[in-house]
Amino acid sequence: FALSGRIESLAPVPQKDYAVLLVQEHPGKIFVLDLVGRQMHLINLFSSTTSTDLLMFPDGERILLDPGGLEEVWFVGDMDSFQIERIILDARVNEVALLPAAGPDGKIVVNHGHAEGYLTFLDMADPRRSTAVGIRGFLLGGMLDPGEGE
Protein backbone atom coordinates (compact mmCIF):
# COMPACT_ATOMS: atom_id res chain seq x y z
CA PHE A 1 0.00 0.00 0.00
CA ALA A 2 1.07 3.57 -0.64
CA LEU A 3 -0.20 6.60 1.22
CA SER A 4 1.08 10.08 0.52
CA GLY A 5 0.72 13.11 2.75
CA ARG A 6 1.79 14.42 6.13
CA ILE A 7 0.79 12.22 9.07
CA GLU A 8 -1.16 14.35 11.56
CA SER A 9 -1.61 11.69 14.26
CA LEU A 10 -0.71 8.04 14.74
CA ALA A 11 -2.00 5.51 17.27
CA PRO A 12 -0.69 1.94 17.44
CA VAL A 13 -3.15 -0.89 18.19
CA PRO A 14 -0.73 -3.58 19.39
CA GLN A 15 -3.41 -6.20 20.14
CA LYS A 16 -4.39 -6.19 16.48
CA ASP A 17 -1.04 -5.28 14.88
CA TYR A 18 -2.70 -2.18 13.44
CA ALA A 19 -1.64 1.43 13.16
CA VAL A 20 -4.30 4.15 12.90
CA LEU A 21 -3.35 7.29 10.97
CA LEU A 22 -4.76 10.70 10.28
CA VAL A 23 -3.25 12.25 7.16
CA GLN A 24 -3.40 16.01 6.69
CA GLU A 25 -4.21 15.84 2.97
CA HIS A 26 -7.21 13.54 3.61
CA PRO A 27 -9.53 15.34 6.07
CA GLY A 28 -12.53 13.36 7.25
CA LYS A 29 -10.80 10.01 6.83
CA ILE A 30 -8.95 7.62 9.12
CA PHE A 31 -6.56 5.06 7.71
CA VAL A 32 -6.13 1.75 9.55
CA LEU A 33 -3.04 -0.16 8.49
CA ASP A 34 -3.10 -3.91 9.09
CA LEU A 35 0.63 -4.50 9.48
CA VAL A 36 0.39 -8.32 9.39
CA GLY A 37 -2.17 -8.65 6.61
CA ARG A 38 -0.55 -5.76 4.71
CA GLN A 39 -3.93 -4.14 4.05
CA MET A 40 -5.30 -0.65 4.54
CA HIS A 41 -8.84 0.07 5.73
CA LEU A 42 -10.49 3.45 5.25
CA ILE A 43 -12.94 4.91 7.76
CA ASN A 44 -15.01 7.92 6.70
CA LEU A 45 -15.79 10.32 9.52
CA PHE A 46 -18.95 12.34 10.15
CA SER A 47 -17.27 15.56 9.08
CA SER A 48 -14.38 16.61 6.87
CA THR A 49 -12.76 18.34 9.82
CA THR A 50 -9.18 17.39 10.55
CA SER A 51 -8.98 15.58 13.85
CA THR A 52 -6.22 16.87 16.06
CA ASP A 53 -5.75 13.91 18.38
CA LEU A 54 -5.92 10.14 18.35
CA LEU A 55 -5.82 8.66 21.86
CA MET A 56 -5.60 4.93 22.54
CA PHE A 57 -7.70 3.63 25.43
CA PRO A 58 -5.71 1.66 28.03
CA ASP A 59 -7.53 -1.53 26.97
CA GLY A 60 -5.87 -1.19 23.56
CA GLU A 61 -9.17 -1.94 21.85
CA ARG A 62 -10.65 1.52 21.32
CA ILE A 63 -9.48 4.88 20.00
CA LEU A 64 -10.76 8.32 20.97
CA LEU A 65 -10.78 11.04 18.33
CA ASP A 66 -10.90 14.75 19.03
CA PRO A 67 -12.53 16.18 15.89
CA GLY A 68 -10.96 19.58 16.37
CA GLY A 69 -13.28 22.30 17.64
CA LEU A 70 -16.65 20.58 17.22
CA GLU A 71 -19.18 19.97 20.00
CA GLU A 72 -18.53 16.21 20.00
CA VAL A 73 -15.97 13.45 20.41
CA TRP A 74 -15.72 10.26 18.38
CA PHE A 75 -14.65 6.71 19.22
CA VAL A 76 -13.57 3.81 17.10
CA GLY A 77 -15.19 1.35 19.46
CA ASP A 78 -14.61 -1.90 17.59
CA MET A 79 -11.31 -2.47 15.81
CA ASP A 80 -12.80 -5.36 13.82
CA SER A 81 -15.75 -3.52 12.25
CA PHE A 82 -14.28 -0.01 12.56
CA GLN A 83 -17.62 1.35 13.77
CA ILE A 84 -17.45 4.97 14.90
CA GLU A 85 -19.45 6.10 17.90
CA ARG A 86 -20.27 9.77 18.34
CA ILE A 87 -21.04 11.67 21.54
CA ILE A 88 -22.54 15.14 21.19
CA LEU A 89 -21.55 17.52 24.00
CA ASP A 90 -22.85 20.91 25.16
CA ALA A 91 -19.88 23.02 24.03
CA ARG A 92 -16.94 22.98 21.65
CA VAL A 93 -14.10 20.65 22.48
CA ASN A 94 -10.77 22.36 23.08
CA GLU A 95 -8.77 19.29 24.15
CA VAL A 96 -9.30 15.77 25.43
CA ALA A 97 -7.35 13.61 27.89
CA LEU A 98 -7.65 10.06 29.21
CA LEU A 99 -7.28 9.51 32.97
CA PRO A 100 -6.99 5.74 33.41
CA ALA A 101 -6.33 6.01 37.17
CA ALA A 102 -9.47 8.05 37.94
CA GLY A 103 -11.84 5.52 39.50
CA PRO A 104 -12.16 1.84 38.68
CA ASP A 105 -12.45 2.32 34.92
CA GLY A 106 -10.95 5.75 34.40
CA LYS A 107 -12.37 8.94 32.96
CA ILE A 108 -12.28 10.85 29.72
CA VAL A 109 -11.81 14.56 30.43
CA VAL A 110 -12.98 17.08 27.86
CA ASN A 111 -11.74 20.65 28.27
CA HIS A 112 -14.10 23.09 26.58
CA GLY A 113 -11.63 25.99 26.79
CA HIS A 114 -13.90 28.46 28.59
CA ALA A 115 -12.16 31.21 30.59
CA GLU A 116 -14.11 30.35 33.75
CA GLY A 117 -13.32 26.67 33.35
CA TYR A 118 -15.63 24.06 31.86
CA LEU A 119 -14.86 20.34 31.88
CA THR A 120 -16.94 17.32 30.93
CA PHE A 121 -16.16 13.89 32.40
CA LEU A 122 -17.17 10.66 30.66
CA ASP A 123 -16.75 7.11 31.95
CA MET A 124 -13.96 5.42 30.03
CA ALA A 125 -15.55 1.96 30.27
CA ASP A 126 -18.86 3.11 28.77
CA PRO A 127 -18.73 6.69 27.46
CA ARG A 128 -22.24 8.05 26.93
CA ARG A 129 -23.79 11.50 27.01
CA SER A 130 -26.42 10.31 29.50
CA THR A 131 -23.74 9.61 32.13
CA ALA A 132 -21.50 12.62 31.36
CA VAL A 133 -20.85 15.10 34.15
CA GLY A 134 -20.08 18.73 33.33
CA ILE A 135 -18.35 21.06 35.77
CA ARG A 136 -18.28 24.83 35.29
CA GLY A 137 -15.88 27.07 37.20
CA PHE A 138 -13.04 26.10 39.45
CA LEU A 139 -13.16 26.21 43.23
CA LEU A 140 -10.15 27.93 44.72
CA GLY A 141 -11.24 27.57 48.35
CA GLY A 142 -8.77 29.14 50.76
CA MET A 143 -6.37 30.25 48.03
CA LEU A 144 -6.94 33.96 48.68
CA ASP A 145 -7.10 33.75 52.49
CA PRO A 146 -3.93 34.79 54.34
CA GLY A 147 -2.03 31.80 55.70
CA GLU A 148 -4.13 29.27 53.72
CA GLY A 149 -2.94 27.13 50.82
CA GLU A 150 0.78 27.61 51.57
XYZ file of N, CA, C and O in Angstrom, residues 68-137:
280
model
N -11.489 18.243 16.608
C -10.958 19.583 16.372
C -11.977 20.698 16.361
O -12.345 21.179 15.307
N -12.435 21.117 17.525
C -13.279 22.299 17.641
C -14.766 22.081 17.457
O -15.528 23.038 17.451
N -15.223 20.853 17.312
C -16.652 20.582 17.216
C -17.225 20.355 18.609
O -16.496 20.291 19.593
N -18.520 20.214 18.716
C -19.179 19.965 19.999
C -19.405 18.471 20.213
O -20.462 18.048 20.666
N -18.396 17.659 19.892
C -18.526 16.213 19.995
C -17.160 15.551 20.038
O -16.152 16.163 19.680
N -17.153 14.314 20.501
C -15.970 13.454 20.414
C -16.394 12.167 19.730
O -17.562 11.793 19.753
N -15.436 11.474 19.127
C -15.715 10.261 18.378
C -14.853 9.136 18.908
O -13.751 9.346 19.379
N -15.378 7.903 18.790
C -14.647 6.715 19.217
C -14.684 5.679 18.111
O -15.718 5.486 17.489
N -13.560 5.041 17.877
C -13.567 3.811 17.099
C -13.689 2.736 18.172
O -12.728 2.423 18.865
N -14.900 2.229 18.349
C -15.190 1.346 19.461
C -14.935 -0.124 19.195
O -14.842 -0.912 20.110
N -14.807 -0.494 17.946
C -14.606 -1.896 17.592
C -13.561 -1.946 16.479
O -13.834 -1.519 15.351
N -12.397 -2.454 16.792
C -11.310 -2.469 15.814
C -11.438 -3.601 14.800
O -10.567 -3.780 13.961
N -12.535 -4.367 14.858
C -12.801 -5.363 13.820
C -13.740 -4.797 12.758
O -13.536 -4.987 11.567
N -14.780 -4.082 13.203
C -15.746 -3.525 12.251
C -15.471 -2.063 11.926
O -16.035 -1.529 10.981
N -14.623 -1.415 12.729
C -14.282 -0.005 12.556
C -15.494 0.914 12.679
O -15.566 1.949 12.035
N -16.443 0.523 13.512
C -17.624 1.354 13.771
C -17.210 2.589 14.557
O -16.444 2.494 15.513
N -17.741 3.731 14.180
C -17.455 4.965 14.901
C -18.667 5.345 15.729
O -19.790 5.364 15.233
N -18.415 5.621 16.998
C -19.454 6.099 17.901
C -19.228 7.589 18.096
O -18.102 8.058 18.123
N -20.316 8.308 18.266
C -20.266 9.765 18.339
C -21.007 10.218 19.582
O -22.133 9.783 19.822
N -20.383 11.109 20.361
C -21.035 11.668 21.539
C -21.090 13.180 21.370
O -20.055 13.849 21.274
N -22.316 13.704 21.309
C -22.542 15.142 21.187
C -22.465 15.757 22.586
O -23.089 15.257 23.522
N -21.719 16.839 22.722
C -21.553 17.519 24.000
C -22.230 18.887 23.955
O -22.784 19.277 22.921
N -22.158 19.624 25.063
C -22.853 20.913 25.158
C -22.019 22.093 24.680
O -22.550 23.199 24.559
N -20.735 21.909 24.450
C -19.877 23.016 24.031
C -18.734 22.469 23.180
O -18.480 21.266 23.163
N -18.066 23.376 22.498
C -16.938 22.981 21.648
C -15.834 22.324 22.466
O -15.567 22.708 23.592
N -15.199 21.368 21.839
C -14.096 20.649 22.481
C -12.794 21.387 22.173
O -12.477 21.634 21.012
N -12.066 21.720 23.236
C -10.769 22.362 23.084
C -9.650 21.313 23.108
O -8.748 21.339 22.292
N -9.726 20.393 24.074
C -8.772 19.291 24.149
C -9.369 18.153 24.961
O -10.316 18.350 25.717
N -8.790 16.971 24.784
C -9.297 15.766 25.434
C -8.120 15.028 26.066
O -7.026 15.001 25.509
N -8.377 14.420 27.230
C -7.353 13.607 27.889
C -7.991 12.362 28.475
O -9.172 12.363 28.824
N -7.215 11.302 28.575
C -7.652 10.063 29.215
C -6.988 9.965 30.577
O -5.775 10.151 30.688
N -7.796 9.696 31.615
C -7.279 9.513 32.971
C -7.573 8.086 33.421
O -8.574 7.823 34.082
N -6.710 7.138 33.085
C -6.989 5.737 33.410
C -7.019 5.452 34.903
O -7.655 4.502 35.338
N -6.382 6.284 35.737
C -6.334 6.010 37.175
C -7.492 6.644 37.943
O -7.591 6.482 39.144
N -8.370 7.363 37.274
C -9.472 8.052 37.941
C -10.656 7.098 38.115
O -11.462 6.931 37.225
N -10.745 6.461 39.258
C -11.837 5.524 39.503
C -11.503 4.147 38.957
O -10.434 3.919 38.404
N -12.449 3.223 39.085
C -12.160 1.838 38.680
C -11.920 1.682 37.183
O -11.127 0.847 36.766
N -12.588 2.473 36.368
C -12.447 2.315 34.924
C -11.819 3.515 34.242
O -11.622 3.497 33.043
N -11.538 4.564 34.985
C -10.948 5.752 34.399
C -11.986 6.710 33.854
O -13.169 6.416 33.790
N -11.505 7.880 33.477
C -12.369 8.940 32.956
C -11.769 9.530 31.692
O -10.554 9.562 31.499
N -12.650 10.035 30.853
C -12.276 10.852 29.718
C -12.591 12.280 30.145
O -13.705 12.566 30.594
N -11.617 13.169 30.039
C -11.814 14.563 30.434
C -11.793 15.419 29.181
O -10.839 15.375 28.402
N -12.868 16.182 28.997
C -12.978 17.080 27.858
C -12.894 18.506 28.376
O -13.701 18.913 29.212
N -11.896 19.244 27.916
C -11.745 20.652 28.272
C -12.405 21.472 27.170
O -12.029 21.359 26.006
N -13.362 22.291 27.565
C -14.098 23.087 26.578
C -13.464 24.450 26.342
O -13.955 25.216 25.516
N -12.390 24.774 27.084
C -11.631 25.986 26.795
C -12.301 27.276 27.208
O -11.927 28.331 26.708
N -13.259 27.238 28.113
C -13.900 28.458 28.588
C -13.003 29.134 29.624
O -12.344 28.465 30.424
N -13.005 30.462 29.661
C -12.155 31.210 30.589
C -12.462 30.883 32.047
O -11.567 30.831 32.881
N -13.729 30.647 32.363
C -14.108 30.353 33.750
C -13.921 28.877 34.091
O -14.125 28.475 35.231
N -13.529 28.094 33.127
C -13.318 26.665 33.347
C -14.578 25.874 33.062
O -15.645 26.174 33.588
N -14.492 24.926 32.176
C -15.629 24.062 31.858
C -15.067 22.721 31.389
O -14.410 22.638 30.362
N -15.310 21.687 32.191
C -14.858 20.337 31.877
C -16.045 19.394 31.825
O -17.006 19.570 32.569
N -15.965 18.399 30.958
C -16.944 17.317 30.926
C -16.184 16.016 31.178
O -15.129 15.788 30.592
N -16.750 15.183 32.073
C -16.155 13.893 32.404
C -17.055 12.783 31.878
O -18.266 12.797 32.109
N -16.460 11.826 31.171
C -17.172 10.656 30.658
C -16.515 9.408 31.231
O -15.296 9.384 31.434
N -17.312 8.377 31.485
C -16.750 7.111 31.950
C -15.992 6.452 30.806
O -16.528 6.311 29.703
N -14.767 6.037 31.075
C -13.956 5.425 30.030
C -14.492 4.053 29.623
O -14.446 3.678 28.454
N -15.053 3.307 30.578
C -15.548 1.963 30.272
C -16.773 2.006 29.367
O -16.946 1.148 28.513
N -17.622 3.012 29.549
C -18.859 3.106 28.770
C -19.204 4.581 28.552
O -20.099 5.116 29.207
N -18.483 5.260 27.652
C -18.727 6.691 27.463
C -20.065 6.956 26.772
O -20.312 6.475 25.679
N -20.926 7.676 27.482
C -22.238 8.046 26.932
C -22.591 9.444 27.416
O -22.239 9.840 28.518
N -23.341 10.162 26.623
C -23.788 11.496 27.011
C -24.664 11.434 28.261
O -24.595 12.297 29.123
N -25.472 10.403 28.377
C -26.417 10.306 29.497
C -25.713 10.180 30.848
O -26.304 10.501 31.873
N -24.465 9.738 30.862
C -23.737 9.612 32.128
C -22.626 10.652 32.257
O -21.857 10.616 33.221
N -22.530 11.578 31.308
C -21.502 12.617 31.355
C -21.790 13.595 32.486
O -22.952 13.888 32.800
N -20.733 14.102 33.088
C -20.853 15.095 34.150
C -20.062 16.321 33.721
O -18.863 16.227 33.432
N -20.734 17.470 33.678
C -20.078 18.729 33.328
C -19.849 19.564 34.574
O -20.708 19.625 35.456
N -18.685 20.190 34.636
C -18.352 21.058 35.769
C -17.937 22.413 35.210
O -17.048 22.490 34.364
N -18.608 23.455 35.716
C -18.276 24.825 35.292
C -17.656 25.573 36.463
O -18.155 25.513 37.572
N -16.565 26.280 36.184
C -15.880 27.066 37.202
C -14.955 26.194 38.024
O -15.104 24.980 38.081
